[in-house]
PDB file of C-alpha atoms in Angstrom:
ATOM      1  CA  MET O   6       0.000   0.000   0.000  1.00 46.00           C
ATOM      2  CA  ASN O   7       1.448   3.353  -0.973  1.00 48.00           C
ATOM      3  CA  VAL O   8       1.973   6.291   1.384  1.00 43.00           C
ATOM      4  CA  THR O   9      -0.924   8.322  -0.016  1.00 51.00           C
ATOM      5  CA  ALA O  10      -3.418   5.511   0.536  1.00 45.00           C
ATOM      6  CA  THR O  11      -2.108   4.975   4.068  1.00 48.00           C
ATOM      7  CA  GLU O  12      -2.498   8.668   4.895  1.00 48.00           C
ATOM      8  CA  GLY O  13      -6.020   8.649   3.460  1.00 47.00           C
ATOM      9  CA  ILE O  14      -7.014   5.663   5.623  1.00 42.00           C
ATOM     10  CA  ALA O  15      -5.460   7.272   8.699  1.00 55.00           C
ATOM     11  CA  MET O  16      -7.342  10.525   8.092  1.00 57.00           C
ATOM     12  CA  TRP O  17     -10.623   8.674   7.561  1.00 59.00           C
ATOM     13  CA  SER O  18     -10.005   6.774  10.782  1.00 62.00           C
ATOM     14  CA  LEU O  19      -9.562  10.074  12.626  1.00 58.00           C
ATOM     15  CA  VAL O  20     -12.862  11.329  11.229  1.00 61.00           C
ATOM     16  CA  GLN O  21     -14.631   8.104  12.203  1.00 63.00           C
ATOM     17  CA  HIS O  22     -13.360   8.240  15.768  1.00 62.00           C
ATOM     18  CA  ALA O  23     -13.993  11.944  16.265  1.00 63.00           C
ATOM     19  CA  SER O  24     -16.541  13.028  18.836  1.00 69.00           C
ATOM     20  CA  LEU O  25     -20.113  13.542  17.700  1.00 76.00           C
ATOM     21  CA  PRO O  26     -20.037  17.382  17.799  1.00 76.00           C
ATOM     22  CA  VAL O  27     -16.843  17.411  15.706  1.00 76.00           C
ATOM     23  CA  GLN O  28     -18.364  14.959  13.217  1.00 79.00           C
ATOM     24  CA  LEU O  29     -21.459  17.150  12.930  1.00 85.00           C
ATOM     25  CA  VAL O  30     -19.266  20.180  12.283  1.00 83.00           C
ATOM     26  CA  MET O  31     -17.386  18.285   9.573  1.00 83.00           C
ATOM     27  CA  LEU O  32     -20.641  17.104   7.990  1.00 88.00           C
ATOM     28  CA  LEU O  33     -22.042  20.644   8.035  1.00 90.00           C
ATOM     29  CA  LEU O  34     -18.907  22.055   6.420  1.00 90.00           C
ATOM     30  CA  LEU O  35     -18.823  19.350   3.753  1.00 89.00           C
ATOM     31  CA  ALA O  36     -22.476  20.052   2.916  1.00 93.00           C
ATOM     32  CA  ALA O  37     -21.723  23.773   2.726  1.00 92.00           C
ATOM     33  CA  SER O  38     -18.747  23.070   0.464  1.00 91.00           C
ATOM     34  CA  VAL O  39     -20.812  20.914  -1.921  1.00 93.00           C
ATOM     35  CA  LEU O  40     -23.568  23.540  -2.091  1.00 94.00           C
ATOM     36  CA  SER O  41     -20.977  26.273  -2.534  1.00 94.00           C
ATOM     37  CA  TRP O  42     -19.352  24.533  -5.501  1.00 94.00           C
ATOM     38  CA  THR O  43     -22.782  23.932  -7.017  1.00 94.00           C
ATOM     39  CA  MET O  44     -23.587  27.645  -6.730  1.00 94.00           C
ATOM     40  CA  ILE O  45     -20.156  28.561  -8.097  1.00 95.00           C
ATOM     41  CA  PHE O  46     -20.647  26.577 -11.302  1.00 95.00           C
ATOM     42  CA  ARG O  47     -24.265  27.684 -11.737  1.00 94.00           C
ATOM     43  CA  LYS O  48     -23.324  31.330 -11.274  1.00 95.00           C
ATOM     44  CA  TRP O  49     -20.401  30.979 -13.669  1.00 95.00           C
ATOM     45  CA  PHE O  50     -22.707  29.694 -16.408  1.00 95.00           C
ATOM     46  CA  ALA O  51     -25.354  32.331 -15.626  1.00 93.00           C
ATOM     47  CA  LEU O  52     -22.916  35.262 -15.768  1.00 94.00           C
ATOM     48  CA  LYS O  53     -21.230  33.945 -18.897  1.00 95.00           C
ATOM     49  CA  SER O  54     -24.631  33.593 -20.566  1.00 93.00           C
ATOM     50  CA  ALA O  55     -25.639  37.114 -19.482  1.00 93.00           C
ATOM     51  CA  LYS O  56     -22.423  38.600 -20.877  1.00 94.00           C
ATOM     52  CA  LEU O  57     -22.767  36.812 -24.223  1.00 95.00           C
ATOM     53  CA  ALA O  58     -26.422  37.876 -24.457  1.00 92.00           C
ATOM     54  CA  ALA O  59     -25.440  41.496 -23.786  1.00 93.00           C
ATOM     55  CA  ASP O  60     -22.737  41.313 -26.473  1.00 94.00           C
ATOM     56  CA  ARG O  61     -25.184  39.932 -29.033  1.00 93.00           C
ATOM     57  CA  PHE O  62     -27.880  42.456 -28.170  1.00 92.00           C
ATOM     58  CA  GLU O  63     -25.541  45.455 -28.321  1.00 92.00           C
ATOM     59  CA  ALA O  64     -24.148  44.322 -31.661  1.00 92.00           C
ATOM     60  CA  LYS O  65     -27.642  44.057 -33.086  1.00 90.00           C
ATOM     61  CA  PHE O  66     -28.918  47.249 -31.452  1.00 90.00           C
ATOM     62  CA  TRP O  67     -26.106  49.431 -32.770  1.00 90.00           C
ATOM     63  CA  SER O  68     -26.206  47.873 -36.231  1.00 89.00           C
ATOM     64  CA  GLY O  69     -29.017  50.258 -37.179  1.00 82.00           C
ATOM     65  CA  THR O  70     -31.953  47.897 -36.798  1.00 81.00           C
ATOM     66  CA  ASN O  71     -35.389  49.539 -36.709  1.00 87.00           C
ATOM     67  CA  LEU O  72     -36.473  49.874 -33.088  1.00 88.00           C
ATOM     68  CA  ASN O  73     -40.053  48.809 -33.748  1.00 88.00           C
ATOM     69  CA  GLN O  74     -38.891  45.712 -35.577  1.00 89.00           C
ATOM     70  CA  MET O  75     -36.395  44.918 -32.839  1.00 89.00           C
ATOM     71  CA  PHE O  76     -39.057  45.381 -30.179  1.00 89.00           C
ATOM     72  CA  SER O  77     -41.363  42.978 -32.016  1.00 87.00           C
ATOM     73  CA  GLU O  78     -38.604  40.372 -32.251  1.00 86.00           C
ATOM     74  CA  GLN O  79     -37.535  40.695 -28.627  1.00 84.00           C
ATOM     75  CA  SER O  80     -41.038  40.797 -27.144  1.00 79.00           C
ATOM     76  CA  ARG O  81     -42.167  37.778 -29.154  1.00 78.00           C
ATOM     77  CA  ASN O  82     -40.941  35.577 -26.315  1.00 66.00           C
ATOM     78  CA  ASP O  83     -41.570  38.074 -23.549  1.00 57.00           C
ATOM     79  CA  THR O  84     -41.205  35.545 -20.718  1.00 62.00           C
ATOM     80  CA  ASN O  85     -37.682  34.621 -21.876  1.00 72.00           C
ATOM     81  CA  VAL O  86     -36.377  38.158 -22.392  1.00 82.00           C
ATOM     82  CA  THR O  87     -33.724  38.979 -19.821  1.00 86.00           C
ATOM     83  CA  GLY O  88     -30.664  41.159 -19.435  1.00 90.00           C
ATOM     84  CA  MET O  89     -30.145  44.139 -21.681  1.00 92.00           C
ATOM     85  CA  ALA O  90     -32.861  42.934 -24.040  1.00 92.00           C
ATOM     86  CA  GLY O  91     -35.329  42.855 -21.156  1.00 91.00           C
ATOM     87  CA  ILE O  92     -34.486  46.431 -20.202  1.00 93.00           C
ATOM     88  CA  PHE O  93     -34.936  47.482 -23.821  1.00 93.00           C
ATOM     89  CA  VAL O  94     -38.351  45.814 -24.012  1.00 92.00           C
ATOM     90  CA  GLU O  95     -39.514  47.431 -20.777  1.00 92.00           C
ATOM     91  CA  GLY O  96     -38.381  50.879 -21.898  1.00 93.00           C
ATOM     92  CA  PHE O  97     -39.697  50.737 -25.444  1.00 93.00           C
ATOM     93  CA  ARG O  98     -43.039  49.271 -24.351  1.00 92.00           C
ATOM     94  CA  GLU O  99     -43.516  52.199 -21.981  1.00 92.00           C
ATOM     95  CA  TYR O 100     -42.431  54.614 -24.723  1.00 91.00           C
ATOM     96  CA  LYS O 101     -45.015  53.243 -27.148  1.00 90.00           C
ATOM     97  CA  ARG O 102     -47.741  53.368 -24.503  1.00 89.00           C
ATOM     98  CA  LEU O 103     -47.024  56.958 -23.474  1.00 89.00           C
ATOM     99  CA  HIS O 104     -46.389  58.132 -27.024  1.00 85.00           C
ATOM    100  CA  GLN O 105     -49.950  57.222 -27.971  1.00 84.00           C
ATOM    101  CA  GLN O 106     -51.309  59.748 -25.459  1.00 82.00           C
ATOM    102  CA  ALA O 107     -52.079  63.027 -27.190  1.00 76.00           C
ATOM    103  CA  ASN O 108     -51.495  65.576 -24.422  1.00 81.00           C
ATOM    104  CA  ILE O 109     -48.300  64.238 -22.882  1.00 82.00           C
ATOM    105  CA  GLN O 110     -45.051  66.177 -23.017  1.00 86.00           C
ATOM    106  CA  PRO O 111     -41.803  64.650 -24.358  1.00 83.00           C
ATOM    107  CA  MET O 112     -40.067  64.995 -20.984  1.00 89.00           C
ATOM    108  CA  ASP O 113     -42.918  63.137 -19.299  1.00 89.00           C
ATOM    109  CA  ILE O 114     -42.457  60.336 -21.822  1.00 88.00           C
ATOM    110  CA  LEU O 115     -38.758  60.242 -21.001  1.00 90.00           C
ATOM    111  CA  VAL O 116     -39.420  60.086 -17.260  1.00 92.00           C
ATOM    112  CA  GLY O 117     -41.825  57.202 -17.729  1.00 92.00           C
ATOM    113  CA  VAL O 118     -39.373  55.320 -19.939  1.00 93.00           C
ATOM    114  CA  GLN O 119     -36.529  55.773 -17.449  1.00 93.00           C
ATOM    115  CA  ARG O 120     -38.743  54.595 -14.604  1.00 94.00           C
ATOM    116  CA  ALA O 121     -39.727  51.456 -16.547  1.00 93.00           C
ATOM    117  CA  MET O 122     -36.104  50.689 -17.393  1.00 94.00           C
ATOM    118  CA  ARG O 123     -35.021  51.160 -13.766  1.00 95.00           C
ATOM    119  CA  VAL O 124     -37.620  48.594 -12.741  1.00 94.00           C
ATOM    120  CA  GLY O 125     -36.205  46.214 -15.349  1.00 92.00           C
ATOM    121  CA  LEU O 126     -32.669  46.947 -14.140  1.00 94.00           C
ATOM    122  CA  SER O 127     -33.640  46.171 -10.550  1.00 94.00           C
ATOM    123  CA  ARG O 128     -35.050  42.844 -11.687  1.00 92.00           C
ATOM    124  CA  GLU O 129     -31.841  42.029 -13.539  1.00 93.00           C
ATOM    125  CA  ILE O 130     -29.650  42.981 -10.576  1.00 93.00           C
ATOM    126  CA  ASP O 131     -31.708  40.739  -8.327  1.00 94.00           C
ATOM    127  CA  TYR O 132     -31.205  37.865 -10.778  1.00 91.00           C
ATOM    128  CA  LEU O 133     -27.469  38.467 -11.211  1.00 93.00           C
ATOM    129  CA  GLU O 134     -26.881  38.612  -7.450  1.00 92.00           C
ATOM    130  CA  THR O 135     -28.713  35.351  -6.779  1.00 89.00           C
ATOM    131  CA  HIS O 136     -26.591  32.965  -4.660  1.00 89.00           C
ATOM    132  CA  LEU O 137     -23.880  35.578  -4.060  1.00 93.00           C
ATOM    133  CA  SER O 138     -25.077  36.097  -0.498  1.00 93.00           C
ATOM    134  CA  PHE O 139     -24.799  32.336   0.093  1.00 93.00           C
ATOM    135  CA  LEU O 140     -21.193  32.339  -1.128  1.00 94.00           C
ATOM    136  CA  ALA O 141     -20.443  35.307   1.112  1.00 94.00           C
ATOM    137  CA  THR O 142     -21.988  33.532   4.094  1.00 94.00           C
ATOM    138  CA  VAL O 143     -20.017  30.328   3.478  1.00 93.00           C
ATOM    139  CA  GLY O 144     -16.813  32.280   2.979  1.00 93.00           C
ATOM    140  CA  SER O 145     -17.199  34.298   6.156  1.00 92.00           C
ATOM    141  CA  THR O 146     -18.591  31.670   8.559  1.00 92.00           C
ATOM    142  CA  SER O 147     -16.963  28.375   7.527  1.00 91.00           C
ATOM    143  CA  PRO O 148     -13.588  29.125   9.208  1.00 90.00           C
ATOM    144  CA  TYR O 149     -15.376  29.929  12.475  1.00 90.00           C
ATOM    145  CA  VAL O 150     -17.507  26.802  12.284  1.00 89.00           C
ATOM    146  CA  GLY O 151     -14.349  24.788  11.672  1.00 86.00           C
ATOM    147  CA  LEU O 152     -12.674  26.570  14.568  1.00 86.00           C
ATOM    148  CA  PHE O 153     -15.560  25.574  16.823  1.00 84.00           C
ATOM    149  CA  GLY O 154     -14.969  21.931  15.893  1.00 82.00           C
ATOM    150  CA  THR O 155     -11.258  22.376  16.547  1.00 81.00           C
ATOM    151  CA  VAL O 156     -11.797  23.926  19.968  1.00 83.00           C
ATOM    152  CA  TRP O 157     -14.235  21.189  20.918  1.00 79.00           C
ATOM    153  CA  GLY O 158     -11.830  18.450  19.831  1.00 77.00           C
ATOM    154  CA  ILE O 159      -8.923  19.999  21.732  1.00 78.00           C
ATOM    155  CA  MET O 160     -11.086  20.344  24.850  1.00 77.00           C
ATOM    156  CA  ASN O 161     -11.889  16.635  24.672  1.00 73.00           C
ATOM    157  CA  SER O 162      -8.211  15.816  24.214  1.00 71.00           C
ATOM    158  CA  PHE O 163      -7.151  17.736  27.300  1.00 71.00           C
ATOM    159  CA  ARG O 164     -10.090  16.385  29.259  1.00 71.00           C
ATOM    160  CA  SER O 165      -8.893  12.866  28.512  1.00 66.00           C
ATOM    161  CA  LEU O 166      -5.512  13.723  30.097  1.00 66.00           C
ATOM    162  CA  GLY O 167      -7.202  13.878  33.466  1.00 62.00           C
ATOM    163  CA  MET O 168      -8.154  10.213  33.183  1.00 62.00           C
ATOM    164  CA  VAL O 169      -4.598   8.878  32.855  1.00 58.00           C
ATOM    165  CA  GLN O 170      -1.805   8.776  35.393  1.00 58.00           C
ATOM    166  CA  GLN O 171       1.009   9.493  32.952  1.00 59.00           C
ATOM    167  CA  ALA O 172       0.210  11.948  30.140  1.00 55.00           C
ATOM    168  CA  THR O 173       2.045  11.540  26.865  1.00 61.00           C
ATOM    169  CA  ILE O 174       1.696  13.044  23.414  1.00 59.00           C
ATOM    170  CA  ALA O 175       0.103   9.787  22.265  1.00 59.00           C
ATOM    171  CA  HIS O 176      -2.922  10.509  24.430  1.00 60.00           C
ATOM    172  CA  VAL O 177      -3.689  13.918  22.928  1.00 63.00           C
ATOM    173  CA  ALA O 178      -2.325  13.612  19.387  1.00 66.00           C
ATOM    174  CA  PRO O 179      -5.348  11.804  17.859  1.00 65.00           C
ATOM    175  CA  GLY O 180      -7.825  14.258  19.389  1.00 67.00           C
ATOM    176  CA  ILE O 181      -5.848  17.287  18.278  1.00 74.00           C
ATOM    177  CA  ALA O 182      -5.424  15.804  14.788  1.00 72.00           C
ATOM    178  CA  GLU O 183      -9.160  15.207  14.381  1.00 72.00           C
ATOM    179  CA  ALA O 184      -9.823  18.705  15.676  1.00 73.00           C
ATOM    180  CA  LEU O 185      -7.472  20.254  13.132  1.00 79.00           C
ATOM    181  CA  ILE O 186      -9.251  18.361  10.349  1.00 80.00           C
ATOM    182  CA  ALA O 187     -12.349  20.443  11.143  1.00 82.00           C
ATOM    183  CA  THR O 188     -10.337  23.622  10.640  1.00 85.00           C
ATOM    184  CA  ALA O 189      -8.959  22.291   7.351  1.00 85.00           C
ATOM    185  CA  ILE O 190     -12.438  21.452   6.066  1.00 86.00           C
ATOM    186  CA  GLY O 191     -13.632  24.902   7.115  1.00 89.00           C
ATOM    187  CA  LEU O 192     -10.869  26.539   5.094  1.00 91.00           C
ATOM    188  CA  PHE O 193     -11.559  24.187   2.177  1.00 89.00           C
ATOM    189  CA  ALA O 194     -15.165  25.395   2.133  1.00 91.00           C
ATOM    190  CA  ALA O 195     -14.372  29.071   2.735  1.00 93.00           C
ATOM    191  CA  ILE O 196     -11.521  29.814   0.324  1.00 93.00           C
ATOM    192  CA  PRO O 197     -13.279  28.910  -2.971  1.00 94.00           C
ATOM    193  CA  ALA O 198     -16.443  30.677  -1.788  1.00 94.00           C
ATOM    194  CA  VAL O 199     -14.559  33.905  -1.025  1.00 95.00           C
ATOM    195  CA  ILE O 200     -12.664  33.826  -4.329  1.00 96.00           C
ATOM    196  CA  ALA O 201     -15.865  33.150  -6.287  1.00 95.00           C
ATOM    197  CA  TYR O 202     -17.791  35.836  -4.422  1.00 95.00           C
ATOM    198  CA  ASN O 203     -15.176  38.499  -5.126  1.00 96.00           C
ATOM    199  CA  ARG O 204     -14.850  37.543  -8.789  1.00 96.00           C
ATOM    200  CA  TYR O 205     -18.579  37.248  -9.428  1.00 96.00           C
ATOM    201  CA  SER O 206     -19.360  40.464  -7.587  1.00 95.00           C
ATOM    202  CA  ASN O 207     -16.937  42.254  -9.889  1.00 96.00           C
ATOM    203  CA  ASN O 208     -18.524  40.603 -12.944  1.00 95.00           C
ATOM    204  CA  VAL O 209     -22.003  41.610 -11.775  1.00 96.00           C
ATOM    205  CA  GLU O 210     -20.860  45.185 -11.202  1.00 96.00           C
ATOM    206  CA  ARG O 211     -19.388  45.375 -14.704  1.00 95.00           C
ATOM    207  CA  LEU O 212     -22.574  43.966 -16.255  1.00 96.00           C
ATOM    208  CA  VAL O 213     -24.755  46.398 -14.313  1.00 95.00           C
ATOM    209  CA  THR O 214     -22.552  49.267 -15.483  1.00 95.00           C
ATOM    210  CA  ARG O 215     -23.068  48.147 -19.075  1.00 95.00           C
ATOM    211  CA  TYR O 216     -26.822  48.017 -18.499  1.00 95.00           C
ATOM    212  CA  GLU O 217     -26.827  51.519 -17.027  1.00 95.00           C
ATOM    213  CA  ILE O 218     -24.786  52.932 -19.916  1.00 95.00           C
ATOM    214  CA  PHE O 219     -27.193  51.336 -22.387  1.00 94.00           C
ATOM    215  CA  MET O 220     -30.153  52.805 -20.487  1.00 94.00           C
ATOM    216  CA  GLU O 221     -28.701  56.313 -20.761  1.00 94.00           C
ATOM    217  CA  GLU O 222     -27.939  55.947 -24.465  1.00 93.00           C
ATOM    218  CA  PHE O 223     -31.323  54.399 -25.236  1.00 93.00           C
ATOM    219  CA  ALA O 224     -33.110  57.115 -23.249  1.00 92.00           C
ATOM    220  CA  SER O 225     -31.294  59.751 -25.346  1.00 92.00           C
ATOM    221  CA  ILE O 226     -32.464  58.087 -28.555  1.00 91.00           C
ATOM    222  CA  LEU O 227     -36.062  57.955 -27.355  1.00 90.00           C
ATOM    223  CA  GLN O 228     -35.857  61.546 -26.157  1.00 88.00           C
ATOM    224  CA  ARG O 229     -34.848  62.723 -29.636  1.00 88.00           C
ATOM    225  CA  GLN O 230     -37.673  60.707 -31.168  1.00 85.00           C
ATOM    226  CA  ALA O 231     -40.203  62.062 -28.687  1.00 81.00           C
ATOM    227  CA  PHE O 232     -39.244  65.703 -29.355  1.00 80.00           C
ATOM    228  CA  ALA O 233     -39.151  65.132 -33.109  1.00 78.00           C
ATOM    229  CA  SER O 234     -42.641  63.593 -33.119  1.00 71.00           C
ATOM    230  CA  ARG O 235     -44.074  66.447 -31.016  1.00 59.00           C
ATOM    231  CA  ALA O 236     -42.440  69.229 -33.065  1.00 56.00           C
TER     232      ALA O 236
END
């Protein structure tokens, strides 16, 4: 049997013989780690999809496509429209609704359009930030949960010293080792969650900035159209 296999068996034996509170801590941290990695991959795919969708929409929008035609295409599957396209649909729908009113001023149309797009932006931000709070929670609490398991295991180890006449390192080493495993699992759960949270938060911020820039540019286009139609 090679050294790696022997170390793996020894570590598993330490986990098996750990006290119940320490085992519960380990189980909780492993569950948090599995959920964290699941959220990490799901969020990676979601943000990548949102970025690609924004790239495609901007390329089409600035290619000179007729806005009415683009609105018809995007709103055809209204339930599936998200991201920058969703903000566009919300804004242009409100523009068309207000533009049909005879006695409304162009600036009032613009205010209504901006309000509709802000609602759409809020919806998109809520979607983009989904699961980020979970990653932040795992990243910030897992080391402390692991530390609790470590403290508990060390307390048991020192308590067992009072039951022997001659204390040696052999009496406390297994308990301390199993306690330190809890800390290691806590760090294993926390580090990827913190890295993913920081990276994804930056990606979300950059996407939201793109959405806001598009909103300003689109509002300017609609403002010019509104004033031209009322002239």
